[in-house]
Amino acid sequence: MKEALSSFDVTAVVKELQRYVDWNLDKVYQPTREHLILALKSRGEGKEFINFFVGKWLFRSTKTKEMPQQPTDFAMMLRKRVSNARLTGVRQQGFERIIVLTLEKDGKYELVLELFAEGNVVLVKDGIIIQPLISRTWKHRVVRARREFAFPPPIPDPSEMDQGAIMEMMKASDADIVRTLATRMNLGGRYSEEACARLGIDPHREAADVSVDESSAILDMIKTLMKEAKESEKGIIVKKGGVVEDVVPISMRTYDGGETSEFPSFSEAIEEYISMKPATKKEKVAEESKDSGKLKRKIAQQEAAVTSLQNESKDAQAAGDALYAIYGEVNAIIATAKRNVDASGDVGDIPGVVSFDRKSSILNVKIADATFRLDIKGSVESSAQRYYEDAKKAKRKLEGLLVVLVETRKEIEQQKKMMMKASDAEKTKHKPTKRFWFERYRWFISSEDAVVLGGKDAKSNDMLVKKHLDDGDRYAHADMHGAPSIVVKMKDGVGEETLREACEFAVATSKAWNAKIGSAAGYWVLPEQVSKTPQSGEYLAKGAFVIRGKRNYTNKIDIRLAIGEIVFEDERKIMCGPISAVRAKCTRLVILRPGRIEKNRFAKVLADRFGVPIEEIQSILPPGDLDILESSGIDIQELTSRRANGES
């Protein structure tokens, strides 16, 4: 069942949203933290709405909904900035699940709607973030107020690819055709299968075996599907057994003969699909207790406001301090701007100046990757003082909000206990996945499709090596005591990448995890180097082995693992292993490191998200508590927000 729009779907929705170019943005509403509604109006057309469910859905609608009487802080910020702005453009960023609305009102704004991962809404002006719905920091990207906005690293855009590029991508893949198209071209599984079906190509053939002519035909077909989506004037809901299964903008050969319903537009189909889609467990619990749902939304809004005010106060204070730190440079810019304005009415070409508002005499200046507002009618001191006053105002608001937040948390505590009981009862109903022979041990499937096994304790260490370390296999271990034995079941095509992953697995499942050290070393050896016979006079503990001869080391291994959903021998499994192995096989995954989130609490959330018994998650997690570095395709906001608040 489709749970969110794909990049392909976004292409079709963006085409429909072109209708609103030159309309005015009337108001912004936020019925829940995850739902943003943009009300637009046009003379002679009345009022219509763009609905954005953060990280999931986007569609246009003519239906009037009951709106909240009190706007959220984020909705108020948007109203203040862009109410009555003219919508001048709607575009999809490349082939990303990102939509950019261009708005003009006293300057040019961009409202960025992000559908990937947990999603986000970001208001940008002149390349600088005014305010995001959710502040986040990644290695490659920072989304915070007053920072320069940057899109995430781009994914391949089929419309810009040539035959050589797709052939190279196919040859470099170790997955089948459909998974390669779904993950590396961001098509999603359904449209990848459709391309193969129309061409009569087996989607489960190895991608590396595709011929030049076949790869060229696949690329042409993908471009054909994209063209159909851009030109489509319909939407189709697909049902399976009477229950909605998918919503698509084009006729699909893979759904021939199925139960379908056609709508005049893709947006109408999406809106109907959402209303018909069976509620998730979280939605069912919310329906059973409307009061609890209101409280949860209330506390989420308050927590978001606390974070926003904390950032606002901190950033304003830092900006004021920074002006004094570069006093001379700032003073020179103000003086030059004053002279130029007095002489010609304009600031002229001054290095670092981004924009100038004549009405307010405010100069936006970029110095060393930071942007400042300078009043050219004042001084460095007066500009800094404005920032300090902003910081004080934010602090005063924060103090009052924290008092309210404490009361709301007390009010919600009893409801949370009831919700947990209901949630736990639901989780016990999850059906287990098929169990394989290797699950008596720790395990993962490498990026080169090798089965890699690890001991869970001294007894299983002995059993693993005795029963499963065969000639031609490899043995891996962390360079420390208290680590499991790792056996790599070798086969054709398995090489250095798998051996490196085995060393990473050995380190991450050792005592190093609970020790919370930054990195450690691991090594691999041949089976004949592994022995249970100690030197004369020495004692060998149960589960331990003697390694003789050269060890092949991998040094400075970061203590990291990932957990995600894979398909193994046509069966769905949840796998925890090295990041590269999980990324190669999963689109829904979470990257972990040693930390403070209690392991069993994390397991409960993941079991619910993956729809498996909690025991399946507990049995594969690393040996101690953890932190979340990154997630993709999985909503784990309740864990990340608690971590952000300092809860363990």
PDB file of C-alpha atoms in Angstrom, residues 1-6 55-57 245-246:
ATOM      1  CA  MET A   1       0.000   0.000   0.000  1.00  0.00           C
ATOM      2  CA  LYS A   2       1.370   3.381  -1.006  1.00  0.00           C
ATOM      3  CA  GLU A   3       2.241   5.523   2.021  1.00  0.00           C
ATOM      4  CA  ALA A   4       3.771   8.540   0.267  1.00  0.00           C
ATOM      5  CA  LEU A   5       4.264  10.093  -3.158  1.00  0.00           C
ATOM      6  CA  SER A   6       7.256   9.025  -5.224  1.00  0.00           C
ATOM      7  CA  GLY A  55       6.969  13.838   4.100  1.00  0.00           C
ATOM      8  CA  LYS A  56       3.967  12.057   2.551  1.00  0.00           C
ATOM      9  CA  TRP A  57       1.385  13.775   0.328  1.00  0.00           C
ATOM     10  CA  GLU A 245      -3.555  -0.316  -2.775  1.00  0.00           C
ATOM     11  CA  ASP A 246      -2.147   2.502  -4.901  1.00  0.00           C
TER      12      ASP A 246
END
